[in-house]
Structure formats: structure tokens, C-alpha cells
XYZ file of C-alpha atoms in Angstrom:
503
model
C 15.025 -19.121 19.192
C 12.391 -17.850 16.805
C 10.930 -14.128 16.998
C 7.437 -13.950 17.141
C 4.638 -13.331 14.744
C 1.759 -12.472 13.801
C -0.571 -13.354 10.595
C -3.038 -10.403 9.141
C -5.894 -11.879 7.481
C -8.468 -9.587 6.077
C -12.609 -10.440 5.070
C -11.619 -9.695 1.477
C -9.490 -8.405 -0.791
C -8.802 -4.730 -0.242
C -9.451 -4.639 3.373
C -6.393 -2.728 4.371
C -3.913 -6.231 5.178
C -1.123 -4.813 3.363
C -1.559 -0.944 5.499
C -2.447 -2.574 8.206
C 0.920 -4.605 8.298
C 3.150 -1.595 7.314
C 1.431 0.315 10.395
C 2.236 -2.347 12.692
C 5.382 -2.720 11.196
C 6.300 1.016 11.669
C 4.691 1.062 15.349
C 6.943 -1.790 16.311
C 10.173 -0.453 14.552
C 9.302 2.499 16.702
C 9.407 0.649 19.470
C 12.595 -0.608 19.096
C 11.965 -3.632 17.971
C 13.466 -5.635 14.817
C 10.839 -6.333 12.426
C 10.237 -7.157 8.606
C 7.158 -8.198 6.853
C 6.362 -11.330 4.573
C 4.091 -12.629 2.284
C 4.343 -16.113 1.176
C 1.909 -15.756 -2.146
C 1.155 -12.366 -3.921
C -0.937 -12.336 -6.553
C -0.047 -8.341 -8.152
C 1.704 -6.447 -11.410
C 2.968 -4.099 -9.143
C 6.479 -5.128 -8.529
C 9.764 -4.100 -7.261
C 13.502 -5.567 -7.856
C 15.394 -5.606 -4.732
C 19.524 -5.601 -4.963
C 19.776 -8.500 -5.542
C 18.101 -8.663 -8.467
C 14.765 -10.302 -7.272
C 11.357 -9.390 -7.895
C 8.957 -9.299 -5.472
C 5.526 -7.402 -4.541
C 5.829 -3.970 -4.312
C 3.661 -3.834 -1.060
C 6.226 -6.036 0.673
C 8.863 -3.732 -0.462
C 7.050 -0.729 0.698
C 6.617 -2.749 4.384
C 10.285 -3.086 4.112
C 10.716 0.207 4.325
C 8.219 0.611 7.419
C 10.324 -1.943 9.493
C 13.748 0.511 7.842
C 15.312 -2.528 6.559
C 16.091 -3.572 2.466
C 13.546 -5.296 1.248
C 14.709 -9.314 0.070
C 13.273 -12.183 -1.924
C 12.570 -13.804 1.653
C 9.443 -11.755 2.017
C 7.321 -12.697 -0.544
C 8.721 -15.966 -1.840
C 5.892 -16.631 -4.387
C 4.567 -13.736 -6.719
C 1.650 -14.605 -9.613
C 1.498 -12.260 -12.168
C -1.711 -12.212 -14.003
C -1.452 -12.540 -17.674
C -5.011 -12.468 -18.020
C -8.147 -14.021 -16.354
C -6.726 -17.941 -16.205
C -3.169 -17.726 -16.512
C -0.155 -16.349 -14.184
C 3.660 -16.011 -14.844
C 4.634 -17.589 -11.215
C 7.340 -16.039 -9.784
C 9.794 -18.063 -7.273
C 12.731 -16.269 -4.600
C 12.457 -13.350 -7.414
C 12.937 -15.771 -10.216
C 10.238 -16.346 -12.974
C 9.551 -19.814 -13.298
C 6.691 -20.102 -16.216
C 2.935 -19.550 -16.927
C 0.877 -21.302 -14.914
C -3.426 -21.287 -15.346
C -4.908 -21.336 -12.186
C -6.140 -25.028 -11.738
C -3.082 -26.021 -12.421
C -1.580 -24.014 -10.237
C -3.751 -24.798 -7.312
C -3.958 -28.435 -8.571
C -0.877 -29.136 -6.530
C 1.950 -26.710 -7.640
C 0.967 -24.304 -4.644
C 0.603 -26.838 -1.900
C 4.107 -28.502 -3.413
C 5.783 -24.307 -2.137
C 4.828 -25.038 1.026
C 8.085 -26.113 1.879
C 9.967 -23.206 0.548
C 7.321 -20.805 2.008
C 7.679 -22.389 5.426
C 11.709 -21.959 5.029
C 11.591 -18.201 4.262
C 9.473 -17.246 7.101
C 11.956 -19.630 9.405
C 14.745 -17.883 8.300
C 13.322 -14.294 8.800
C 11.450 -15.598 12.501
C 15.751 -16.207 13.354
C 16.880 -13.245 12.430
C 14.133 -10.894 13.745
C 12.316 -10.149 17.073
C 9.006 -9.937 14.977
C 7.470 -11.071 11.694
C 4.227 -9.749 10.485
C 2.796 -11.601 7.882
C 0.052 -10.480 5.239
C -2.712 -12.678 4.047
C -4.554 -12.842 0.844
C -7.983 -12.701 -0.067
C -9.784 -13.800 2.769
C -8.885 -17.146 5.020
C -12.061 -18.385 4.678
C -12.062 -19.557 0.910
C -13.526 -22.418 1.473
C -12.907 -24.035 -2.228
C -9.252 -23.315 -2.058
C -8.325 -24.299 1.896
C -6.586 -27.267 1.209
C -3.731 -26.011 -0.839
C -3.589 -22.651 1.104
C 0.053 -21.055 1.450
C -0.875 -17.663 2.859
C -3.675 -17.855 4.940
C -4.382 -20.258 7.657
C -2.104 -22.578 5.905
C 0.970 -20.931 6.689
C -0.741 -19.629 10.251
C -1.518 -23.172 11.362
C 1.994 -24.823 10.073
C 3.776 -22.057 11.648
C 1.641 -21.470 14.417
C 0.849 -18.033 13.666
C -1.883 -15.897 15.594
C -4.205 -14.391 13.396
C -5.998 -10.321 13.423
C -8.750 -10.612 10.581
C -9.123 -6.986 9.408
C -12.528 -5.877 8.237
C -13.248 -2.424 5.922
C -16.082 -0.839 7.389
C -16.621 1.414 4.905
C -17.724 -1.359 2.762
C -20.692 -2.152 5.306
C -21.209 -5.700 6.626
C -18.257 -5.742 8.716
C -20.414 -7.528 11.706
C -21.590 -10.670 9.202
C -18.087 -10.376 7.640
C -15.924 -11.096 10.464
C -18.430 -13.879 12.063
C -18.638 -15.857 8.743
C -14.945 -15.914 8.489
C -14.727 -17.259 11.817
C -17.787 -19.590 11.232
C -16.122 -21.323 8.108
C -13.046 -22.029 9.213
C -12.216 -25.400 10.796
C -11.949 -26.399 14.425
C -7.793 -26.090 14.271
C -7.639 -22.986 12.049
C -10.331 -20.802 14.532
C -8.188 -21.995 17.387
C -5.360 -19.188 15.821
C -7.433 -16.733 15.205
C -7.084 -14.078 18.361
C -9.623 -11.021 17.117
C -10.158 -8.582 14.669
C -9.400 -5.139 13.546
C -11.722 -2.522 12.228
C -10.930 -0.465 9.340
C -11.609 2.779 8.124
C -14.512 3.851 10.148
C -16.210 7.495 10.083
C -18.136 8.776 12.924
C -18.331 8.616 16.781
C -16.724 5.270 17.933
C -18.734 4.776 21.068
C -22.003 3.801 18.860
C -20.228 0.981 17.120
C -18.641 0.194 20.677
C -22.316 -2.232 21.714
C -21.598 -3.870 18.345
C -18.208 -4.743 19.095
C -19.616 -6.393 22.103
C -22.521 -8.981 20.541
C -19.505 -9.570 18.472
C -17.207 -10.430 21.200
C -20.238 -12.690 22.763
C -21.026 -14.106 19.635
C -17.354 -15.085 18.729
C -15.588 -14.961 21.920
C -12.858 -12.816 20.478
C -12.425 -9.419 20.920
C -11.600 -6.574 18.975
C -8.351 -5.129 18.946
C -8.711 -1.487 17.563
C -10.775 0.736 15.252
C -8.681 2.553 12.855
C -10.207 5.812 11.384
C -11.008 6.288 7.895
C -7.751 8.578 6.290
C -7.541 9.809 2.757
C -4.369 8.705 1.177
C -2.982 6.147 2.644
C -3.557 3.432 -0.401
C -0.351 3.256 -0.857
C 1.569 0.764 -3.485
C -1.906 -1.133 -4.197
C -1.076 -4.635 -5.100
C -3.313 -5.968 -7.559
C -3.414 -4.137 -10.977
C -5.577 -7.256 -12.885
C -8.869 -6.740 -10.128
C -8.742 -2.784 -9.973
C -10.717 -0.680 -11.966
C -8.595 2.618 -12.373
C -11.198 4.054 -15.156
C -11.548 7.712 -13.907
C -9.529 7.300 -11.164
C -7.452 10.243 -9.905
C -4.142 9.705 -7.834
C -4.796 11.756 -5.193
C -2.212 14.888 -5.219
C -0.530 17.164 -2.200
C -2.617 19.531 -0.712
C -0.390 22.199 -1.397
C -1.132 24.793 -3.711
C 0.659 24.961 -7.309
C 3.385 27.035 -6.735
C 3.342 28.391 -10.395
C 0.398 30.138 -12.207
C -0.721 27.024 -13.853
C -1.563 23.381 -12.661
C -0.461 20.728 -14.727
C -3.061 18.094 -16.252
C -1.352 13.929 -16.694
C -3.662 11.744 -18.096
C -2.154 7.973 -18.050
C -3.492 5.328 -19.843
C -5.743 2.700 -18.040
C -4.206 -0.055 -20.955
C -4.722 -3.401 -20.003
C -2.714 -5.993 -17.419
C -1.282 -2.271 -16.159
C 1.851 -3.087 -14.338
C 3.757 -0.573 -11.764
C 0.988 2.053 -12.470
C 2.591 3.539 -8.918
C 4.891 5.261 -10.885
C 3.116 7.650 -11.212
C 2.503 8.726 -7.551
C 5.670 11.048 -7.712
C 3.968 13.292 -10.376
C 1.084 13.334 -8.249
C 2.485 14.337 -5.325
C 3.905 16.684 -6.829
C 2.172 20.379 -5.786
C 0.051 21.627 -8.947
C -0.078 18.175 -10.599
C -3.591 16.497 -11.241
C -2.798 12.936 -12.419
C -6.023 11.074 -13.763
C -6.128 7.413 -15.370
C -8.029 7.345 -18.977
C -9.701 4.710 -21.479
C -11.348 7.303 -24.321
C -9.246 9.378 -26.960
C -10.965 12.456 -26.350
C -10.072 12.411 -22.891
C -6.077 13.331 -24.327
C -7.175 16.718 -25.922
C -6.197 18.897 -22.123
C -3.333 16.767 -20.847
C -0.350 18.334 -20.675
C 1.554 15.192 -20.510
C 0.391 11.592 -21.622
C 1.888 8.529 -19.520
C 1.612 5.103 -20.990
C 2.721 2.834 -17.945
C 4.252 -0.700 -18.004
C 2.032 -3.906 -18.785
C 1.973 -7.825 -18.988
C 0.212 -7.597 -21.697
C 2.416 -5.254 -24.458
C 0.346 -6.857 -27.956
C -2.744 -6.855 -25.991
C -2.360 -3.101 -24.943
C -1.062 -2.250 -28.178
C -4.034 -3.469 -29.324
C -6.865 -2.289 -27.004
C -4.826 1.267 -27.701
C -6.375 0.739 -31.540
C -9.630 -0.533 -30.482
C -10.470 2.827 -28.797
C -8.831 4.933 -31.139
C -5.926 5.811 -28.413
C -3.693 4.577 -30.694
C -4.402 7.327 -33.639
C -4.249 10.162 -30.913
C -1.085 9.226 -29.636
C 0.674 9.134 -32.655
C -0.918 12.821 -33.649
C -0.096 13.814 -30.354
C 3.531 12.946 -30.789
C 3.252 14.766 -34.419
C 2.636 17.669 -32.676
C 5.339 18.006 -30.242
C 2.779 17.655 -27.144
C 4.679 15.355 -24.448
C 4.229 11.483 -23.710
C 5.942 9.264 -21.911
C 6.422 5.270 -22.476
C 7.171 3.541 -19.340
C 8.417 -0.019 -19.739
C 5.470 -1.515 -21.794
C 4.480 1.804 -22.709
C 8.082 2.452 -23.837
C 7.867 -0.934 -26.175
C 4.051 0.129 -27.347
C 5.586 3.433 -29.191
C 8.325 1.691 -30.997
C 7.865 0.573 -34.827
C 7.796 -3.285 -33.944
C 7.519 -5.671 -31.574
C 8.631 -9.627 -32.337
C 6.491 -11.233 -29.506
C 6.983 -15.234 -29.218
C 7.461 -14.965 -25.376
C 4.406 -12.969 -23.871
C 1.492 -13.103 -25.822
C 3.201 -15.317 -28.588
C 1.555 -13.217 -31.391
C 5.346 -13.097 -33.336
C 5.253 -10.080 -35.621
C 3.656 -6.954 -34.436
C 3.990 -3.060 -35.992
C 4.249 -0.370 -33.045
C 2.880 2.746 -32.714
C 6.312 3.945 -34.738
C 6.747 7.137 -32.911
C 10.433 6.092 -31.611
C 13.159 4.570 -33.381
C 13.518 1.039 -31.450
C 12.386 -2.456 -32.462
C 11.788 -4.523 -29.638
C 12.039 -8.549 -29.437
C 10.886 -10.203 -26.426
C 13.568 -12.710 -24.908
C 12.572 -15.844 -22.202
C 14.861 -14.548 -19.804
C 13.516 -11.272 -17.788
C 15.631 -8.315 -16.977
C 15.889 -7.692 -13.477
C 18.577 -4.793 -12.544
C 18.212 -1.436 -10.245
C 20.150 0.995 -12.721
C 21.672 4.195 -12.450
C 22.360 6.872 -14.756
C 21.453 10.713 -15.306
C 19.139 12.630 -17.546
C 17.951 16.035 -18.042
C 21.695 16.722 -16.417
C 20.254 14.958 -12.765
C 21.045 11.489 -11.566
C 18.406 9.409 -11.585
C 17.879 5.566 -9.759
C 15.661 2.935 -11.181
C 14.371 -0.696 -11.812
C 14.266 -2.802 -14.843
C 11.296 -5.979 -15.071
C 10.799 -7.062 -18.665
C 11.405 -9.691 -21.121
C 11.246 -7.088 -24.267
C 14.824 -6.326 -25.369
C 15.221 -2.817 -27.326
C 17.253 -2.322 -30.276
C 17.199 1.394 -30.470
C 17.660 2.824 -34.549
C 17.582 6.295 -33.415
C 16.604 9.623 -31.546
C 18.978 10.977 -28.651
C 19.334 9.080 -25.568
C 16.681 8.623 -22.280
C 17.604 6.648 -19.482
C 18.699 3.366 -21.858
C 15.668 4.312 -23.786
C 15.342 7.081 -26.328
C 13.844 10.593 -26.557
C 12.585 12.149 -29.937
C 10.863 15.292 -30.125
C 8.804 15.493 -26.908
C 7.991 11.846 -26.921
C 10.787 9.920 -23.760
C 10.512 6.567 -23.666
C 12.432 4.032 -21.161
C 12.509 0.850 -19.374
C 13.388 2.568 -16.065
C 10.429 2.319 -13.807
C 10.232 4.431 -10.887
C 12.396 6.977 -12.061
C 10.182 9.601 -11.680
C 10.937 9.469 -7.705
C 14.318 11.107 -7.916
C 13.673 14.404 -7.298
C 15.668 16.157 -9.163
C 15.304 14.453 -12.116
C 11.087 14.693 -11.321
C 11.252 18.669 -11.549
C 13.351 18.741 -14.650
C 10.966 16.733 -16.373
C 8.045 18.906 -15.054
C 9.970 21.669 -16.614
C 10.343 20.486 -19.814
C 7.041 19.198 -19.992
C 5.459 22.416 -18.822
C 7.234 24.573 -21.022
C 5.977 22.291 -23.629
C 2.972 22.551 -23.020
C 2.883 26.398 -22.920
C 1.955 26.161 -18.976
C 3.100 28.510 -16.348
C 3.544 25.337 -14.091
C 6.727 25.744 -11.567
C 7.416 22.465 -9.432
C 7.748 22.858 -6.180
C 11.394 23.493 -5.382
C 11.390 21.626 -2.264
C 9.189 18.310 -2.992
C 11.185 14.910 -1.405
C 9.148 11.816 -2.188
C 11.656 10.002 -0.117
C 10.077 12.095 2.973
C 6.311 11.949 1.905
C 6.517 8.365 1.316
C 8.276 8.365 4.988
C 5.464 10.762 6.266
C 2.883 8.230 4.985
C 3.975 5.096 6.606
C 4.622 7.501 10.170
C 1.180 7.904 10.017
C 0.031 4.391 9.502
C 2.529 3.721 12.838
C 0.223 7.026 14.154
C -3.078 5.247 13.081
C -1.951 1.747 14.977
C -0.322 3.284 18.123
C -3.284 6.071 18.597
C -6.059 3.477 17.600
C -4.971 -0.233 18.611
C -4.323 -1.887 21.694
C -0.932 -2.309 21.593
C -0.331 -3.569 24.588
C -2.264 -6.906 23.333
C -0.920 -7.100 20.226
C 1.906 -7.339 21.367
C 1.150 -10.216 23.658
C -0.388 -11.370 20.328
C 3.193 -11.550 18.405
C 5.255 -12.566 21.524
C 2.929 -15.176 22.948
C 0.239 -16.346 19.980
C -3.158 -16.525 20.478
C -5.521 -16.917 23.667
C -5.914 -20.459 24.735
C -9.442 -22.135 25.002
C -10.843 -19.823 22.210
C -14.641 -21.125 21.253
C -15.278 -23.248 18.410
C -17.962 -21.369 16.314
C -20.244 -23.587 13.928
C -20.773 -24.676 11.489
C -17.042 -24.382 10.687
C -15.497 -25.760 7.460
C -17.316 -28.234 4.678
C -15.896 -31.612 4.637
């Protein structure tokens, strides 16, 4: 017998689906019940390799860890991976497949997943009480309906009901979640039961007659109003779409615990991939982390992060176009710490030999560390192991650049010289241990009086973050209906609203 389920849709991109679903996710783990998330098409750089060995979105990981289970290639069977604005490496079960632009893709490659996408969710619906699936984009994409995977696609194929979340914040949330409704088709607004507000501020009672006209204007009710909360973005998923250009990852509220804070700037470079790797720094008591796209904007970080990418030549690149490139490598000159993740590692080498990714062939690095990188068709997918800075550290590899390394002493499989680490090893910087001896270094580098906290477990704020998204559902929802929502599906005789989908 299959478990039941439940599809959340959102009005946009960027509603809250992929929070919303953890919160659920945690509420119902909670509740004793056996739950896991999927998402049958992701469109994101920020990925994660499971044990496997398969890559999937790093959202669906992170719900993974709301429902307590290991995340698998089951729940998000189809990942795109922008390599700019018309083109996508598609990635099937955790398994890269080729570059794909988007007509082609939905010209009839994405209808022709169905199949697979359909068989995933089957599987997971017979081995758990609940699955709660995300969306993407918004259901009501009119141009795109007919080869839809993820939205009402999969809903109606697998009979899914539907909660359509709606950011308040934005504004519009009234006209947003009636023209959803209103352009869907007779069979697709059948399955979807109501809607969920998100991130409201203010007295709830004077939105409360508002929810009503929309109840008698849609005949669907809504199921909760979740409170605006500061973060709880966690794990974005799309790095092509968001524009990190001042942005600051928001840090813990503690105080430093040393005289000194400690300033990261990271490098907004283009097609940014797994920029989350940088959340452990930033929760990190004392340490501001801020994303950058101007030279001068190096001169007071204590530490310089250039994160993983899609796009290695095109970074590299950009990186010279704004005069990034010539501060780096003076930065490097004078012993003031930077560290290459993945992309970022490959960027400060002394050349690249690119025929896979950007097919450019022969390309000169930044030369600050002794490797020469050549980028091979098959990608490297591995959770490694290992120890630096004399602590044991835990990782994951996604590339297709290979590193010969010529030099310099040795950094997580990558190479250190000076106070310039580089290393394929993304998400490294959430061992703990390994985190503050880094800080350390760094700091004392840097001539700051920066101590990290002795005590800091990303493990647990990461755990105290999705609690509170179970907190935000079970306080805020009506659980009792969605519950009958994921056991039962949606209401029956639900109103046809016009003019519904174009023919």
C-alpha cells in the first residue's frame, strides 16, 4: 500500500516550497511518522553527493535531514545545472547525462522522465508513511504545462494534493494565489486543497477577512500563516537567478568571543556553485561573511573565499574583467589568506586545459598554487575523508577538473602555499574542529585578536534551524488538516474557477 502525500507548490520561485517542506517534514518526523522529501526536477548549483555517490539538490538533502533519514538519488531524480542563460548539464539518479539548452530540453526530453520520475516517488510512497513533494516555479506556467514533471504533472499522475504557498512579504499574495488557481485546468484545480501564507509581519486577525473573500472566491481555504523569521533561508537552491552582490550571510547572534571580529569577503564569481559553504564561517560567533564583485572591496577582509562554479574560464575571466584577478594575486604576495574552493581552487592554479566545460582548451590561472588542472568528461563524485590542520575533516567532491599538483605542502587533496589553501573538498568547513583551526590560522594571519568560539556545533545549529521550521508548522498550521491532506488527498467537489488553462 502506498504512504500518502502531499505536493507543495508555491506562486513563484522563492516562496518558501523548499522550508516549507523541511518544516512539514520535521513536524511529521516529530510525530512519529516516516517521512522523506522529493523533488522530481531541480533546477540549482547548489548540490550535495549522497553515499552513494549521487548528486542531487542540496535542498533535498537538507529535507533529508528534517525527516532524520540519508538523503538518496530517489529524491530528486532530475537536477539541471545552469551553465549559463540557455544551456543546463542535466543530471539523472545522480548521474550527469550532457548539456542540454532549454527548448530542447522541454522539447520532449522532460516529458520523456516522466516515467522515471513517476518510479522514484512509487518507490519512496512504499517505503514511507508520507512523501512531501516540492514544486518548482509556480504550477501555473502556462507555456510549459504540457511537459511538466514537478508541478501538477507529477500531482495529477500521482494523484497528489496540492498546498500553493504564497510570500507575503512580496505583496500580492491575494491576486497571486487566485491566478494560480484561475489558470490551471479543470483536472489540475481539482488537486489543489488550499494555500499557505508565508512570512507575514503584523497582527494576524487583520489579514484573517482577507483569508475569507479568498476562501469565497476560490472555495479553498487556507491552511496556516507562518510568521516572518530571520534566518531560516537555509541551503537556497538556485545560484544562476540570485543576486548575492552585497549580500551578507547572516551570522550568530552571539558576541565574538575574542577582541576582534573577523571580516570574509567571498567572491560573487559567476555560475557560483555550493556558495553554502560558507554558512559554517558565518555562523561562526565574531565572523561577518559578505559576498563581493569590486577589488577594492578585498582591502579589510581578513580572509578571501573564492567558492566553486560551473563556469571555471568564465569566472576566471570575469575575475580579470573587474580587476579581482590582480588583487588576488597581490593579496596572495602578501601572505594575507584566501581560500579556493572547488572552482575557486582550479581558478588559482597556473593553467587550466578546458575542452569539457566551457571548451575554451588552453587557459593560464591565476598561478598562485602549483597545480595544472585538465578538465575530464567524467565528474568526480566521492564524500572523502582525511585531516588537516591536525583535525579530521569530512567532505564532498563534484567536478570534472582533475588537479595535477607541482607543488606546495598538502590541503585536503589540494595544496596550501603560503597563506593561500586551496581544495576540491566542499563543505569542509562544517567540521568543527577543523572550522576553528582554520579561524586560527587565519586570524593570526591577519594580525586579529579573533578567538572562535570553543563550543560552536554546526551539526546542532543546522538541527536547531530545521526544529524551528517543525516549530513554525506545528505553532502556525492546521495540522490536523494537513494531515487529512497527506493521508486522504484533497476535498472532493472543489469549484472550478475560470477562466482556467489556454487551449
Amino acid at each position: 500500500m502506498s504512504g500518502g502525500g502531499l505536493l507543495v507548490a508555491g506562486t513563484t520561485s522563492d516562496a518558501g516550497k523548499s522550508v516549507v517542506t523541511a518544516g512539514i517534514c520535521r513536524w511529521l518526523v516529530r510525530q512519529g511518522v516516516k517521512v522523506a522529501p522529493f523533488k522530481a526536477q531541480n533546477m540549482s548549483l547548489n548540490s550535495f553527493v549522497t553515499r552513494e555517490g549521487a548528486e542531487i539538490g542540496r535542498a533535498q538533502a537538507m529535507q533529508a535531514q528534517a525527516c532524520r533519514i540519508e538523503p538518496t538519488a530517489l529524491m530528486n531524480p532530475v537536477l539541471l545545472k545552469p551553465g549559463g542563460d540557455r544551456t543546463s548539464q542535466v543530471v539523472l539518479m545522480g548521474r550527469p547525462v550532457g548539456e542540454m539548452s532549454a527548448r530542447g530540453y522541454h522539447g520532449g526530453r522532460q516529458e520523456a522522465l516522466l516515467g522515471t520520475v513517476l518510479d522514484c516517488l512509487a518507490e519512496l510512497r512504499g517505503t514511507y508513511d508520507a512523501v512531501i513533494c516540492e514544486g518548482a516555479g509556480s504550477p501555473a506556467e502556462i507555456n510549459l504545462r504540457r511537459t511538466d514533471i514537478v508541478n501538477m504533472g507529477i500531482a495529477r499522475n500521482a494523484g497528489l494534493p496540492v498546498l500553493v504557498v504564497g510570500d507575503i512579504d512580496r505583496g500580492g499574495v491575494f491576486a497571486s494565489f487566485f491566478g494560480t488557481v484561475a489558470l490551471l485546468g479543470p483536472e489540475d484545480q481539482a488537486l489543489v486543497a488550499g494555500f499557505l501564507v508565508n512570512k507575514f509581519r503584523g497582527d494576524v486577525s487583520l489579514l484573517e477577512p482577507g483569508l475569507e473573500m479568498l476562501h469565497g472566491l476560490t472555495g479553498r481555504r487556507t491552511y496556516g500563516v507562518l510568521p516572518f523569521r530571520h534566518g531560516l533561508g537555509i541551503d537556497e537552491e538556485d545560484g544562476l537567478r540570485i543576486s548575492l552582490r552585497g549580500t551578507v550571510r547572516e551570522s550568530s547572534t552571539a558576541p565574538p568571543v575574542g577582541e576582534d571580529v573577523l571580516r570574509v569577503a567571498v567572491c560573487a564569481i559567476p555560475l557560483m556553485s555550493n556558495f553554502t559553504d560558507v554558512d559554517a564561517l558565518a555562523a561562526e560567533p565574531g565572523v561577518v561573511v559578505r559576498f563581493v564583485d569590486r577589488a577594492e572591496e578585498l582591502a579589510d577582509a581578513d580572509l578571501v573565499v573564492i567558492p566553486g562554479t560551473r563556469g571555471t574560464v568564465q569566472a576566471l575571466e570575469w575575475l580579470r574583467e573587474r580587476g579581482l584577478a590582480d588583487a588576488l594575486v597581490r593579496r596572495a604576495a602578501e601572505q594575507r589568506p584566501i581560500l579556493g574552493v572547488c572552482g575557486g581552487f582550479q581558478i588559482l592554479g597556473e593553467h587550466i586545459d578546458d575542452e569539457v566545460e566551457s571548451r575554451r582548451g588552453s587557459v593560464d590561472g591565476l598561478g598562485v598554487l602549483p597545480l595544472r588542472v585538465r578538465f575530464a568528461h567524467e565528474k568526480t563524485l566521492t564524500r572523502p575523508v582525511g585531516e588537516a590542520l591536525g583535525e579530521r575533516v569530512e567532505g564532498y567532491e563534484i567536478h570534472h577538473g582533475v588537479a595535477q599538483l607541482t607543488g606546495g605542502e598538502a590541503f585536503l587533496d589540494g595544496c596550501r602555499v603560503g597563506r593561500t589553501w586551496g581544495t576540491h573538498w566542499h563543505g569542509s568547513l562544517e567540521s568543527d574542529g577543523f572550522r576553528r583551526a582554520f579561524l586560527r590560522e587565519v586570524a593570526a594571519a591577519a594580525g586579529r585578536r579573533f578567538v572562535p568560539a570553543a563550543d560552536t556545533s554546526f551539526a546542532a545549529l543546522r538541527e536547531e534551524q530545521l526544529d524551528r521550521l517543525g516549530d513554525l508548522i506545528e505553532q502556525h498550521a492546521d495540522t490536523d488538516a494537513l494531515w487529512r491532506l497527506i493521508e486522504s488527498g484533497a476535498p472532493q467537489g472543489l469549484p472550478f474557477i475560470p477562466p482556467g488553462a489556454p487551449a
